[in-house]
Coordinates of C-alpha atoms in Angstrom, one line a residue:
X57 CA 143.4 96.6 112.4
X58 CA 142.3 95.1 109.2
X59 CA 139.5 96.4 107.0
X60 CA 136.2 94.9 106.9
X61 CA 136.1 91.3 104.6
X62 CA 133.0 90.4 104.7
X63 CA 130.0 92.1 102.7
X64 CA 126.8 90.8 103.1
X65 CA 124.7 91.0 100.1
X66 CA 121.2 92.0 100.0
X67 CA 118.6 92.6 97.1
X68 CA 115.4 93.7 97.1
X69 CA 112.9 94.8 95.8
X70 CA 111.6 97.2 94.3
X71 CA 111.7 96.0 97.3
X72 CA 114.4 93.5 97.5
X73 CA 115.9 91.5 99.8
X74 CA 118.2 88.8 100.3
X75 CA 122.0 88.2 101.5
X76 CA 124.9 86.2 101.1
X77 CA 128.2 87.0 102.7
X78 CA 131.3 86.7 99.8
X79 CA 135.2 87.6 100.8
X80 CA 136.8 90.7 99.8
X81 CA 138.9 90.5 96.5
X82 CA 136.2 87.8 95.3
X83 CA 134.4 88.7 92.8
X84 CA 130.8 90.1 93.2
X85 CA 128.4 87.9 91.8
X86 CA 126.4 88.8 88.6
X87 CA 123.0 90.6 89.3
X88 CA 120.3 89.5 87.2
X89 CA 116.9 92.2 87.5
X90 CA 113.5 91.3 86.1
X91 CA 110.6 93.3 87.4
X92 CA 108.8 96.9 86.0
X93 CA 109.3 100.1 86.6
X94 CA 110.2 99.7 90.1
X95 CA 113.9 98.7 89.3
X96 CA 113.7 99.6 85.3
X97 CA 117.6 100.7 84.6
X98 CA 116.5 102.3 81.2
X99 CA 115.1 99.4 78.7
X100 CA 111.5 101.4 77.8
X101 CA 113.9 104.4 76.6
X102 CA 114.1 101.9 72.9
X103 CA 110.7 101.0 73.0
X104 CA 107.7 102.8 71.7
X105 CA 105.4 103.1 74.8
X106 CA 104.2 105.7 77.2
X107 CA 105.4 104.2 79.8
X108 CA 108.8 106.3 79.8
X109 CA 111.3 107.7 82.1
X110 CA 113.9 109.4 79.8
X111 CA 113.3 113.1 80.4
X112 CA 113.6 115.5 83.0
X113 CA 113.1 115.8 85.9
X114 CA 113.5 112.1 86.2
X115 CA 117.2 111.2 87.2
X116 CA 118.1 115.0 88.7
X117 CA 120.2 113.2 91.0
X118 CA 122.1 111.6 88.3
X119 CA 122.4 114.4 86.2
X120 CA 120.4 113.3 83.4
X121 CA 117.5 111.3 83.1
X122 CA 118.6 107.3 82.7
X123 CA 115.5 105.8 82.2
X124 CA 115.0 105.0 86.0
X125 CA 111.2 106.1 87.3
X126 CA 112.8 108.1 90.0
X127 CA 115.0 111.0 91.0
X128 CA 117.8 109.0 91.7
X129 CA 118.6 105.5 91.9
X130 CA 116.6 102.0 92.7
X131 CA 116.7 99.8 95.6
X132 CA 118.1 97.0 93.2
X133 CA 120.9 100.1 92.2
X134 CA 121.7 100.5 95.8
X135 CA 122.3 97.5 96.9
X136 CA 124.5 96.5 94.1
X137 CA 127.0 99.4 95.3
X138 CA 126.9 98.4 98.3
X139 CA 128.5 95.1 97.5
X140 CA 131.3 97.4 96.0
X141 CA 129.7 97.4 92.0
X142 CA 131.2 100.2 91.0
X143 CA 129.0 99.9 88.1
X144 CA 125.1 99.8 87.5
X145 CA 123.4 96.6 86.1
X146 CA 122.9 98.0 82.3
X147 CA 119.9 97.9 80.7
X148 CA 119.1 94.6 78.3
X149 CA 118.3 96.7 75.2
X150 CA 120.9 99.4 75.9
X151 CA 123.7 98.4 72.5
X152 CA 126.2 98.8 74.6
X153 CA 125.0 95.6 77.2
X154 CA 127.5 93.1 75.0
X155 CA 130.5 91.1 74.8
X156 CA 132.0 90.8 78.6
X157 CA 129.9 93.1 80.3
X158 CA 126.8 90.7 80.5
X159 CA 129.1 88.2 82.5
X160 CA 128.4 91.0 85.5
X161 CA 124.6 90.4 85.0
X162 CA 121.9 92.5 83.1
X163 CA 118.5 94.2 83.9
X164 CA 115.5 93.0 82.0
X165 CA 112.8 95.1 83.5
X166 CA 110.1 96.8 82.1
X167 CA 108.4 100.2 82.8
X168 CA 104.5 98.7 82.7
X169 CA 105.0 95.1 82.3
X170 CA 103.9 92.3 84.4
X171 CA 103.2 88.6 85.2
X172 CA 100.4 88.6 82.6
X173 CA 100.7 89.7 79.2
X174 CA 98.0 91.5 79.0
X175 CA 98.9 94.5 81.9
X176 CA 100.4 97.2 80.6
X177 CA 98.9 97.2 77.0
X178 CA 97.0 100.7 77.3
X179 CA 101.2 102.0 77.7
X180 CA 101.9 100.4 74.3
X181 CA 105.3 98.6 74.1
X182 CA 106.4 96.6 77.0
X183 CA 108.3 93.7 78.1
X184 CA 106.2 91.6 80.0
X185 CA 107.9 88.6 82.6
X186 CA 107.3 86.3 79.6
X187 CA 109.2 87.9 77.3
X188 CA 112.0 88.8 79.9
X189 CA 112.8 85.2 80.6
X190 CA 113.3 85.3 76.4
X191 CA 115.5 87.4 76.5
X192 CA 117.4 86.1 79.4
X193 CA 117.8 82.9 77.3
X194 CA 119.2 85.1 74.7
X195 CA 121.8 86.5 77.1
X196 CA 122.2 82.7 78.6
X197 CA 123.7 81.4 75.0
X198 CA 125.7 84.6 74.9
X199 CA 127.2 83.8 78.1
X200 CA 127.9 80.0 77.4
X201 CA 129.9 80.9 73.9
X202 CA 131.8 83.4 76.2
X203 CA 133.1 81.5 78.8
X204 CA 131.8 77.6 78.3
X205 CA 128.9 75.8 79.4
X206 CA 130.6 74.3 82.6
X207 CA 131.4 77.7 83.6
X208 CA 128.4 79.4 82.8
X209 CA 126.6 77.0 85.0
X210 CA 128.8 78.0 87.8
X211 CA 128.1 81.9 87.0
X212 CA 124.6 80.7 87.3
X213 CA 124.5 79.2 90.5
X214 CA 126.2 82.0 91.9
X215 CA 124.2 84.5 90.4
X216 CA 121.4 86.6 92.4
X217 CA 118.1 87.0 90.5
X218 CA 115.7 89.0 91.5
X219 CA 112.0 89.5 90.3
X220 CA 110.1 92.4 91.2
X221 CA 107.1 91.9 89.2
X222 CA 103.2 92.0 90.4
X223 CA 102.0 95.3 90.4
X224 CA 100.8 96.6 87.2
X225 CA 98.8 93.4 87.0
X226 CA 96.7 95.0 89.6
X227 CA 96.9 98.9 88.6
X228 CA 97.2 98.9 85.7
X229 CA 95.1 95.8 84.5
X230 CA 92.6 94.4 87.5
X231 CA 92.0 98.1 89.3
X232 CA 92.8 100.3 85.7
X233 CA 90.1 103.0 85.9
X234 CA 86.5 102.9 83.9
X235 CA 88.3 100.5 81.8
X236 CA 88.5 97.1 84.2
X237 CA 85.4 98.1 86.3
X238 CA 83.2 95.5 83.7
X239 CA 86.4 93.0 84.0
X240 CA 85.5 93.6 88.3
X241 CA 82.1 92.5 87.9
X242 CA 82.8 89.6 85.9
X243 CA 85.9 88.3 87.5
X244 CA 86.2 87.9 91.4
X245 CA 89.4 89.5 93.1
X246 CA 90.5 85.9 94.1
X247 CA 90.2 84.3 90.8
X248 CA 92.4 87.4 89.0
X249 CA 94.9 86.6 91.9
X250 CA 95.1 83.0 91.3
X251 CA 95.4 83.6 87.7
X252 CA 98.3 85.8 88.6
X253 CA 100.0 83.2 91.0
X254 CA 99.1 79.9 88.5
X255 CA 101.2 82.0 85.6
X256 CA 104.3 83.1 87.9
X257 CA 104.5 79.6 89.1
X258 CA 105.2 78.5 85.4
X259 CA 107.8 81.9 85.2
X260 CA 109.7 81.2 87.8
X261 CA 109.8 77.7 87.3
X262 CA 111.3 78.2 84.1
X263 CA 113.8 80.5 85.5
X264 CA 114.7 77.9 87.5
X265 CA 115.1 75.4 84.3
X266 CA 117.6 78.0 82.6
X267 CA 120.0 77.9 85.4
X268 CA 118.9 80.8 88.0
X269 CA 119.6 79.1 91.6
X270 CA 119.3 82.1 93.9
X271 CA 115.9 83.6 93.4
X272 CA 114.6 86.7 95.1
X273 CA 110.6 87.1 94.5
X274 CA 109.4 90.7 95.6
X275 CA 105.9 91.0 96.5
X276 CA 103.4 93.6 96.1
X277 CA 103.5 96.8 98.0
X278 CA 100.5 98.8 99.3
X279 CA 99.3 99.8 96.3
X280 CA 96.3 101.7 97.4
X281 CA 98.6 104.5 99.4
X282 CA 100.4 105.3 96.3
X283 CA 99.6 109.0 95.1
X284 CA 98.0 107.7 91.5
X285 CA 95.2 105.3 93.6
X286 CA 94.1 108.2 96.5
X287 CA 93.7 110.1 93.2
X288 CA 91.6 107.7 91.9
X289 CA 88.8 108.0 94.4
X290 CA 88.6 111.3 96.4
X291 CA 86.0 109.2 98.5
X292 CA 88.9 108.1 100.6
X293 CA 89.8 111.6 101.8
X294 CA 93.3 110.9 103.0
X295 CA 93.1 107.4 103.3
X296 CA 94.9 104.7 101.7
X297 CA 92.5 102.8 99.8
X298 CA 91.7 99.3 101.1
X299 CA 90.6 97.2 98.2
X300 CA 93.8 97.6 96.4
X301 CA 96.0 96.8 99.5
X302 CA 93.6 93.8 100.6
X303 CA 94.0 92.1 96.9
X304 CA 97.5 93.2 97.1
X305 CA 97.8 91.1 100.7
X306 CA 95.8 88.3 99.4
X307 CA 98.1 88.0 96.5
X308 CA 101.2 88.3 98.8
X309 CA 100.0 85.5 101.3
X310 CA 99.6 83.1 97.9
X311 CA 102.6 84.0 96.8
X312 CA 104.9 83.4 100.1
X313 CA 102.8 80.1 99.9
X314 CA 104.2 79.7 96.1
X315 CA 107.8 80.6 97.3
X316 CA 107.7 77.4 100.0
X317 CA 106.5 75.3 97.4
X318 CA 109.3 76.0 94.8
X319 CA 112.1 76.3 97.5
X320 CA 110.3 72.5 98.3
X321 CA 109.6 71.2 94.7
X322 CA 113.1 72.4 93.0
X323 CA 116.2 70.8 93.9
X324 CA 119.1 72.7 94.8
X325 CA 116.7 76.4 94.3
X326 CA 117.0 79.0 96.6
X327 CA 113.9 81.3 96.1
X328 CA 113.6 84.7 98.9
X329 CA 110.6 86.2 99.9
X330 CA 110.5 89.6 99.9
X331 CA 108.3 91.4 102.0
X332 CA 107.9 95.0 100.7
X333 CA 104.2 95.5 101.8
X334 CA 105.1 95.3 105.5
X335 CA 107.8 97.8 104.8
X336 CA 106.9 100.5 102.5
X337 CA 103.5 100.2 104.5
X338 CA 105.3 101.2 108.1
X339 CA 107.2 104.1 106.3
X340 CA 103.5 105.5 104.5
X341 CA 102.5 105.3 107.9
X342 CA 104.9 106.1 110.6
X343 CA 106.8 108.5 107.5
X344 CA 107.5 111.5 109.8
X345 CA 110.1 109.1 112.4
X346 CA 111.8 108.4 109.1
X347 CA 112.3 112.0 108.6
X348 CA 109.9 112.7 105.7
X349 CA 107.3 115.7 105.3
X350 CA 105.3 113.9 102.5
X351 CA 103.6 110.5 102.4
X352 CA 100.9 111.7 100.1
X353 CA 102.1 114.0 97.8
X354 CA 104.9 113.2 95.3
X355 CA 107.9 115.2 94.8
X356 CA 107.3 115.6 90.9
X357 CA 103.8 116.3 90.8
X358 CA 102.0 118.6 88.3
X359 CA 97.8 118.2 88.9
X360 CA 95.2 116.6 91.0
X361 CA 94.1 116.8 94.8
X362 CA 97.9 115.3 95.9
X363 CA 99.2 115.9 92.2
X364 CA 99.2 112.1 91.6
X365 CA 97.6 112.2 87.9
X366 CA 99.9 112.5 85.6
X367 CA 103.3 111.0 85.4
X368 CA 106.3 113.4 86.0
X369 CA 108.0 115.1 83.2
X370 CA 109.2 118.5 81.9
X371 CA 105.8 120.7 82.8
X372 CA 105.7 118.9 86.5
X373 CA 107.0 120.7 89.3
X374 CA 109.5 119.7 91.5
X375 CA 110.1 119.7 95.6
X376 CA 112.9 121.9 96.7
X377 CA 114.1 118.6 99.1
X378 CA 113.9 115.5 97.8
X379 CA 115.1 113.6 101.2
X380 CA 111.8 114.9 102.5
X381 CA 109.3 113.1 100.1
X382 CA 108.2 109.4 100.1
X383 CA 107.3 109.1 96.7
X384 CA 109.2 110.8 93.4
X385 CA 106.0 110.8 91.4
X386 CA 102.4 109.2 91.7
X387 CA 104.1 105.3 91.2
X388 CA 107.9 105.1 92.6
X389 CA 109.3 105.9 95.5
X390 CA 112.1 108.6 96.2
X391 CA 115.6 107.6 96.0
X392 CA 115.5 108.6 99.9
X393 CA 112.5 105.6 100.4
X394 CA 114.7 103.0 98.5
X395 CA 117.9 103.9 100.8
X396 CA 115.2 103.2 103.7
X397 CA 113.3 100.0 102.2
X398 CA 117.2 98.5 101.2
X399 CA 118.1 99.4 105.0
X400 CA 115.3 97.9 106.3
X401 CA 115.3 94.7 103.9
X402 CA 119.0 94.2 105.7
X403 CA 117.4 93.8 109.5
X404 CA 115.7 97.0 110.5
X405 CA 113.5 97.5 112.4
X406 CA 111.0 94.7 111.3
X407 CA 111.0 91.5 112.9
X408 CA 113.1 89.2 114.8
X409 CA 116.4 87.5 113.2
X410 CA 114.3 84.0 112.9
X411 CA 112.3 85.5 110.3
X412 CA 116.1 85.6 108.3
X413 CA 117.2 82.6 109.4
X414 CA 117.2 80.6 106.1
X415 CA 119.1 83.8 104.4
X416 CA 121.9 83.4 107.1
X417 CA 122.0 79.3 107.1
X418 CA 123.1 78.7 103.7
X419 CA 126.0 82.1 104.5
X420 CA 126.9 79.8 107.6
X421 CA 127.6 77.0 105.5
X422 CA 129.7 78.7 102.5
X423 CA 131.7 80.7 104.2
X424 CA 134.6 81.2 107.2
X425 CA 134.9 85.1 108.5
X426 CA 138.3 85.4 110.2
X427 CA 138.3 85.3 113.3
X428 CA 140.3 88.7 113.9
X429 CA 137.1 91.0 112.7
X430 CA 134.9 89.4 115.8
X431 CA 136.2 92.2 118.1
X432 CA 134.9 94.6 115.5
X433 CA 131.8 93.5 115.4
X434 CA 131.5 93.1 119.3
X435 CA 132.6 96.9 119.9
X436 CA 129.7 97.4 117.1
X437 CA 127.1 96.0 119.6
X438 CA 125.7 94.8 116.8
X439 CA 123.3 92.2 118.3
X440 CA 122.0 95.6 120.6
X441 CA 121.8 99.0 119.4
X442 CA 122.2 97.8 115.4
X443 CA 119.7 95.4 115.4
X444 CA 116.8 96.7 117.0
X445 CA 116.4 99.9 114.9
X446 CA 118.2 102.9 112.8
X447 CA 121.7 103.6 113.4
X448 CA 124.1 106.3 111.6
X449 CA 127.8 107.3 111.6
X450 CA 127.7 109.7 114.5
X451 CA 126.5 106.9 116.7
X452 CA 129.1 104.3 115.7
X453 CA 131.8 106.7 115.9
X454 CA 130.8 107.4 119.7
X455 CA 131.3 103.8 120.7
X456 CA 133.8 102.6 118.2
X457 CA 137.6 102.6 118.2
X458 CA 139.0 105.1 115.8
X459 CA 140.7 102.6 114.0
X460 CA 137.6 101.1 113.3
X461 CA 136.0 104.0 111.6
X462 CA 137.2 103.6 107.9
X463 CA 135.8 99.7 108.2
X464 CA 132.2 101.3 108.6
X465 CA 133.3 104.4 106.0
X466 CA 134.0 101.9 103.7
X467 CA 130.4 101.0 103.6
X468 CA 128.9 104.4 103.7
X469 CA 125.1 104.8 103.4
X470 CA 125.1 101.2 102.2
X471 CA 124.7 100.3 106.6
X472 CA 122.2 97.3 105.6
X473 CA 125.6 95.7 105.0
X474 CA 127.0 96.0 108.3
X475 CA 123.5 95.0 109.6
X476 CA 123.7 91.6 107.7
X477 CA 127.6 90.7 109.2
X478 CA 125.9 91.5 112.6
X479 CA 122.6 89.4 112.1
X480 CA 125.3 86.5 111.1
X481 CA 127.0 86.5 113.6
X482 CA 124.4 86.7 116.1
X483 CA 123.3 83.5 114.9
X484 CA 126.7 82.1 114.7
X485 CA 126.1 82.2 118.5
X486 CA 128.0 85.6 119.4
X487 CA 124.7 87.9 119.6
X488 CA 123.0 86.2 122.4
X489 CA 121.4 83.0 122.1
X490 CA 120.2 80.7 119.6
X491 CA 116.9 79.8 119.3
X492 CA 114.9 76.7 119.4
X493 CA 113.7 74.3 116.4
X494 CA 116.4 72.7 113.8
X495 CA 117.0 72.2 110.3
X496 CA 116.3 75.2 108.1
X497 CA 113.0 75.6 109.9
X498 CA 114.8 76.6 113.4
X499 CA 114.5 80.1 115.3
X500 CA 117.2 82.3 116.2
X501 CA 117.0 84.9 119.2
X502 CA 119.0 86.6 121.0
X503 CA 120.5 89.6 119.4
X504 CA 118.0 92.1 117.1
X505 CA 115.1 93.5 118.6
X506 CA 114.5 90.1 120.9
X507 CA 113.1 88.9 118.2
X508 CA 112.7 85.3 118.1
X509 CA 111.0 82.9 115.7
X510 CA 110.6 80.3 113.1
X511 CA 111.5 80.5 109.7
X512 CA 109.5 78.6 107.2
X513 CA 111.3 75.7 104.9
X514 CA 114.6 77.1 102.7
X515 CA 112.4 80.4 102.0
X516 CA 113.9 83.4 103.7
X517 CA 111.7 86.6 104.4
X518 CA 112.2 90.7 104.3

């Protein structure tokens, strides 16, 4: 029986999101990471800023702190292992991101930072998406005088990007307590969002213009459930609070409308949305079926009604089971939440496949699976069990052959893999049926949940 040859690659961000399928023994396409804290690999440890990660407790489950706002690793970290990576994307400022290891991609993200250059400022230093795309073009020329213009093109196109950005423009500009509330009454929620979208057009436009092809754009999560905002106003009891998460949602819906409009207005692009609200929001709320104990309080937590005020760091305490807690401290979620929000970005549980169906279109179109590994999947029952909800080892060694088990081994707790091969080929036809509509705007059924649907112009969705 041969091994598995097909991975399906999905990113995400902070939530993130996005697949393509690539043949084993090719090699994994450079990862490019811009974004904040959420999928910071350790650029604010050589900056002067409060916005900082680099002591314990933060990274217990590496060992050592890295610079990564959580115990363990991101969703953007996760996801690149599960391609095979056997390394992490390094860190921009780190000295040692030179010479050949930037042709595997770099992370540019920013504890703090955001789309406007004025969030974040209270932190101190930061590296706002402006000043990321800088020094992207830095690492653009480096890559060119490498390995030639033609081929860095190529790299390029390959290449997944992934921006995870948003955030801090509302917590920690728009919503920042006492400090904003004048900036509230002045300036109306909808006009701050459209300031927001009107600059991240021009950002990812000009990411575009240097080269980046396959674009994943991660939206804004609900904000108003993490452990920092319930702290914020004890009003809410234990309630999320709703202003945050309905600016958050009104910027989302603009920006999925921004995503249609670039995939439209730039030839040859290839922009993702990414739909972390709806998923982080259905853990928060449903957090006890994904086997958590905590949606409230963070694991590191040190004062306030859920311990949610200040950051985590050597005074905090620390949970006794980190697997158990939604959230590390009062921003990030728990290495546990990424696994799930990666998992679920890969098919889960949310949705039905025609919301994916432009991510699996362009796979369709670039690649051939041999035709040996369709018994594999079939004995998977991937367009059943898989695709309607969770799935684990035990139950895939109960209905697989043994000979099987070291294809699925080989992917580990990376499953959101296995759940893209089966989402592909269910729309190759094998899962079921296909549904109606054509072009890249078409529906597919079958398979997954039962879901069926339409998927809007090039833009895929989480």
């Amino acid at each position: 029986m041969s091994v598995l040859v097909v991975l399906c690659q999905v990113i995400v961000l902070s939530v993130l999101f996005f697949s393509e399928v690539c043949l084993a023994g090719k090699k994994i396409p450079a990862n490019f990471v811009f974004g904040d804290s959420l999928v910071d690999a350790g650029n604010n440890n050589y900056l002067a800023t409060l916005s900082k990660a680099n002591y314990v407790p933060n990274g217990i489950d590496f060992g050592s702190p890295t610079g990564r706002f959580t115990n363990g690793r991101t969703i953007v970290d996760i996801v690149y292992q599960a391609l095979g990576s056997d390394e992490l994307t390094p860190p921009y400022l780190a000295p040692t991101t030179s010479g050949s290891l930037i042709l595997n991609g770099v992370n540019y993200a920013s504890g703090g930072s955001g789309i406007l250059n004025s969030t974040g400022k209270l932190f101190g230093e930061r590296i706002n998406v402006d000043a990321q795309l800088d020094n992207f073009a830095t690492t653009r020329q480096d890559i060119i005088s490498w390995i030639g213009e033609s081929e860095a093109a190529k790299l390029f196109r390959s290449a997944i990007f992934s921006v995870t950005t948003g955030s801090n423009d509302l917590i920690n500009n728009y919503f920042t307590p006492v400090i904003s509330t004048l900036q509230r009454k002045v300036v109306a929620p909808e006009v701050f969002v459209d300031t927001m979208i009107s600059k991240f057009r021009l950002q990812l436009t000009r990411l575009y213009q240097l080269g980046a092809r396959k674009i994943v754009v991660i939206n804004i999560g609900p904000i108003g459930c993490i452990p920092f905002e319930r702290e914020s106003d004890p009003a809410a009891g234990n309630n999320c609070l709703a202003e945050p998460n309905e600016v958050a949602q009104m910027y989302n819906l603009k920006l999925k409308t921004l995503v249609e409009e670039l995939n439209k207005n730039l030839q040859g692009s290839r922009f993702v949305y990414g739909d972390v609200f709806r998923i982080v929001d259905d853990i928060i709320q449903n957090y006890s079926s994904y086997g958590f104990e905590s949606e409230k309080i963070p694991c590191c937590s040190l004062v306030g009604k859920v311990g949610g005020l200040i950051p985590c760091g050597p005074p905090s305490k620390v949970c006794m089971d980190r697997s158990k807690y939604v959230f590390w401290d009062p921003y990030h979620p728990t290495e546990a939440a990424n696994i799930i929000i990666a998992r679920r970005g890969g098919g889960g549980h949310g949705g039905g496949a025609g919301e994916d169906l432009a991510v699996v279109q362009e796979v369709r179109t670039t690649v051939e699976v041999p035709g040996e590994d369709l018994a594999v999947v079939r004995r998977w029952r991937c367009w059943g069990r898989f695709g309607g909800g969770g799935w684990d080892l035990a139950v895939v060694q109960e209905e697989v052959l043994v000979e099987d088990l070291a294809v699925v081994q080989e992917v580990e707790e990376a499953m959101v893999v296995v759940r893209w091969w089966c989402r592909w080929w269910s729309w190759r036809g094998f899962g079921g049926g296909a549904g109606g509509g054509g072009g890249h705007g078409g529906g597919a059924g079958g398979g997954f949940g039962g879901g069926a649907g339409g998927g809007g112009g090039h833009g895929g969705r989480f």
